[in-house]
mmCIF file of C-alpha atoms in Angstrom:
data_model
loop_
_atom_site.group_PDB
_atom_site.id
_atom_site.type_symbol
_atom_site.label_atom_id
_atom_site.label_comp_id
_atom_site.label_asym_id
_atom_site.label_seq_id
_atom_site.Cartn_x
_atom_site.Cartn_y
_atom_site.Cartn_z
ATOM 1 C CA MET A 1 6.368 5.884 -14.911
ATOM 2 C CA GLU A 2 9.759 6.840 -13.905
ATOM 3 C CA GLN A 3 11.172 6.034 -10.501
ATOM 4 C CA ALA A 4 10.807 8.820 -8.102
ATOM 5 C CA ASN A 5 14.234 10.394 -6.883
ATOM 6 C CA GLU A 6 15.906 8.922 -3.898
ATOM 7 C CA LEU A 7 13.749 5.627 -3.823
ATOM 8 C CA SER A 8 15.327 2.337 -4.493
ATOM 9 C CA ILE A 9 13.975 0.090 -7.165
ATOM 10 C CA ILE A 10 12.565 -2.318 -4.616
ATOM 11 C CA GLN A 11 10.762 0.709 -2.807
ATOM 12 C CA HIS A 12 9.307 1.861 -6.126
ATOM 13 C CA GLU A 13 8.036 -1.493 -6.985
ATOM 14 C CA ILE A 14 6.635 -2.075 -3.458
ATOM 15 C CA ILE A 15 4.776 1.318 -3.751
ATOM 16 C CA ILE A 16 3.476 0.686 -7.220
ATOM 17 C CA GLY A 17 2.356 -2.976 -6.353
ATOM 18 C CA GLY A 18 0.719 -1.649 -3.170
ATOM 19 C CA LEU A 19 -1.166 1.062 -4.943
ATOM 20 C CA LEU A 20 -2.590 -1.645 -7.119
ATOM 21 C CA GLY A 21 -3.431 -3.681 -4.075
ATOM 22 C CA ASP A 22 -4.005 -2.686 -0.468
ATOM 23 C CA GLY A 23 -1.996 0.460 -0.297
ATOM 24 C CA SER A 24 -3.129 4.123 -0.813
ATOM 25 C CA LEU A 25 -1.723 7.612 -0.944
ATOM 26 C CA GLU A 26 -3.158 10.060 1.464
ATOM 27 C CA MET A 27 -3.017 13.832 1.287
ATOM 28 C CA GLY A 28 -4.279 15.663 4.329
ATOM 29 C CA ALA A 29 -6.091 19.078 3.929
ATOM 30 C CA ARG A 30 -3.026 21.026 5.203
ATOM 31 C CA ALA A 31 -0.476 18.482 3.968
ATOM 32 C CA ARG A 32 2.233 19.559 1.482
ATOM 33 C CA THR A 33 3.330 16.025 0.585
ATOM 34 C CA PRO A 34 1.411 12.717 0.474
ATOM 35 C CA ARG A 35 2.069 9.651 2.568
ATOM 36 C CA LEU A 36 1.632 5.985 1.908
ATOM 37 C CA LYS A 37 -0.607 3.675 3.949
ATOM 38 C CA ILE A 38 -0.670 -0.013 3.570
ATOM 39 C CA GLU A 39 -3.183 -1.882 5.930
ATOM 40 C CA ARG A 40 -3.928 -5.612 5.983
ATOM 41 C CA SER A 41 -5.281 -8.295 8.182
ATOM 42 C CA THR A 42 -2.941 -9.101 10.972
ATOM 43 C CA LYS A 43 -2.887 -12.721 9.612
ATOM 44 C CA ASP A 44 -0.566 -11.135 7.140
ATOM 45 C CA LEU A 45 1.709 -9.360 9.547
ATOM 46 C CA ASP A 46 4.886 -11.244 8.277
ATOM 47 C CA TYR A 47 4.208 -9.809 4.758
ATOM 48 C CA LEU A 48 3.657 -6.332 6.090
ATOM 49 C CA LYS A 49 6.921 -6.523 8.099
ATOM 50 C CA TRP A 50 8.688 -7.429 4.937
ATOM 51 C CA GLN A 51 7.268 -4.345 3.199
ATOM 52 C CA TYR A 52 8.202 -2.208 6.231
ATOM 53 C CA SER A 53 11.781 -3.556 6.179
ATOM 54 C CA HIS A 54 12.051 -2.001 2.523
ATOM 55 C CA LEU A 55 10.008 1.142 3.322
ATOM 56 C CA ASN A 56 11.224 1.939 6.931
ATOM 57 C CA THR A 57 13.275 4.920 5.839
ATOM 58 C CA LEU A 58 10.082 6.599 4.674
ATOM 59 C CA CYS A 59 8.224 5.630 7.797
ATOM 60 C CA THR A 60 7.633 7.386 11.088
ATOM 61 C CA SER A 61 9.623 5.811 14.028
ATOM 62 C CA GLN A 62 6.483 4.105 15.195
ATOM 63 C CA GLY A 63 6.592 1.377 12.797
ATOM 64 C CA ILE A 64 3.804 -1.018 12.313
ATOM 65 C CA HIS A 65 0.358 -0.417 14.160
ATOM 66 C CA THR A 66 -2.268 -3.042 15.107
ATOM 67 C CA TYR A 67 -5.850 -2.304 15.988
ATOM 68 C CA ILE A 68 -9.156 -4.155 16.269
ATOM 69 C CA ARG A 69 -12.209 -3.230 14.077
ATOM 70 C CA ASN A 70 -15.637 -4.567 14.692
ATOM 71 C CA ASP A 71 -17.775 -5.806 11.715
ATOM 72 C CA LYS A 72 -21.250 -4.862 12.793
ATOM 73 C CA ARG A 73 -22.834 -7.144 10.173
ATOM 74 C CA TYR A 74 -21.496 -10.107 11.858
ATOM 75 C CA ASP A 75 -20.714 -8.828 15.178
ATOM 76 C CA THR A 76 -17.181 -9.971 14.729
ATOM 77 C CA ASN A 77 -13.874 -8.243 15.613
ATOM 78 C CA TYR A 78 -11.027 -8.410 13.137
ATOM 79 C CA SER A 79 -7.456 -7.545 13.672
ATOM 80 C CA TYR A 80 -5.609 -5.177 11.335
ATOM 81 C CA SER A 81 -2.077 -4.013 11.004
ATOM 82 C CA TYR A 82 -0.807 -1.089 9.033
ATOM 83 C CA LEU A 83 2.244 0.919 8.213
ATOM 84 C CA ARG A 84 2.345 4.627 7.239
ATOM 85 C CA THR A 85 5.079 6.634 5.882
ATOM 86 C CA LYS A 86 5.778 10.252 6.547
ATOM 87 C CA GLY A 87 4.731 12.839 4.036
ATOM 88 C CA CYS A 88 7.370 12.543 1.620
ATOM 89 C CA LYS A 89 8.348 14.569 -1.406
ATOM 90 C CA GLN A 90 9.408 11.321 -3.118
ATOM 91 C CA LEU A 91 5.684 10.318 -3.084
ATOM 92 C CA THR A 92 4.551 13.522 -4.718
ATOM 93 C CA ALA A 93 5.042 12.117 -8.319
ATOM 94 C CA TYR A 94 3.144 9.098 -7.490
ATOM 95 C CA TYR A 95 0.225 11.081 -6.101
ATOM 96 C CA GLU A 96 0.135 13.358 -9.141
ATOM 97 C CA VAL A 97 -0.019 10.417 -11.471
ATOM 98 C CA TRP A 98 -2.344 8.063 -9.497
ATOM 99 C CA TYR A 99 -4.569 10.738 -8.037
ATOM 100 C CA PRO A 100 -5.385 13.270 -10.530
ATOM 101 C CA ASN A 101 -8.413 15.169 -9.252
ATOM 102 C CA LYS A 102 -7.880 13.416 -5.889
ATOM 103 C CA VAL A 103 -9.478 10.179 -7.276
ATOM 104 C CA ARG A 104 -7.344 7.008 -7.643
ATOM 105 C CA ILE A 105 -6.834 5.717 -11.155
ATOM 106 C CA VAL A 106 -4.402 3.168 -12.630
ATOM 107 C CA PRO A 107 -2.067 5.189 -14.970
ATOM 108 C CA SER A 108 -1.977 4.332 -18.547
ATOM 109 C CA THR A 109 1.862 4.482 -18.423
ATOM 110 C CA LEU A 110 2.213 1.710 -15.665
ATOM 111 C CA GLU A 111 4.947 -0.710 -16.421
ATOM 112 C CA LEU A 112 4.528 -4.102 -14.632
ATOM 113 C CA THR A 113 7.599 -6.106 -13.264
ATOM 114 C CA PRO A 114 7.569 -9.489 -11.673
ATOM 115 C CA LEU A 115 7.758 -7.897 -8.088
ATOM 116 C CA ILE A 116 4.905 -5.393 -8.835
ATOM 117 C CA LEU A 117 2.760 -8.247 -10.005
ATOM 118 C CA SER A 118 3.696 -10.401 -7.117
ATOM 119 C CA ILE A 119 2.669 -7.655 -4.581
ATOM 120 C CA TRP A 120 -0.515 -7.017 -6.381
ATOM 121 C CA PHE A 121 -1.419 -10.699 -6.371
ATOM 122 C CA ALA A 122 -0.499 -11.190 -2.648
ATOM 123 C CA ASP A 123 -2.727 -8.167 -1.911
ATOM 124 C CA ASP A 124 -5.682 -8.949 -3.886
ATOM 125 C CA GLY A 125 -5.138 -12.221 -5.822
ATOM 126 C CA SER A 126 -6.616 -15.637 -5.241
ATOM 127 C CA LEU A 127 -6.446 -19.061 -6.763
ATOM 128 C CA VAL A 128 -9.703 -20.678 -8.000
ATOM 129 C CA LYS A 129 -9.653 -24.277 -8.971
ATOM 130 C CA ASP A 130 -12.196 -25.149 -11.488
ATOM 131 C CA LYS A 131 -14.195 -28.382 -11.417
ATOM 132 C CA PHE A 132 -13.566 -29.170 -14.914
#
């Protein structure tokens, strides 16, 4: 996928890595352009701040938000943080490729880079040590 207009290479790679991991594009019913939301545990706030430092030109001035969610299964509260961009025309090409028919897919044209892989792993990966 080609880089969208006006985004830096690192912004492009953070968006792609995020879409493979904890990020999502949202398109409201009356919205003309999509926005990116990245949400994660507050334990990973430093990582989210790093992402925000590169995406802040696309974000609302409110920055990173934190909230508490109750998991009723365990009657436990968890703290989450997220950033949300403004609706951006620069994200339209991503939305069209990643959300055809409004359902997220991984595009067959996806090209992985070390940074994209690193973000994907930081979002969803884990290390497993075999006993062998």
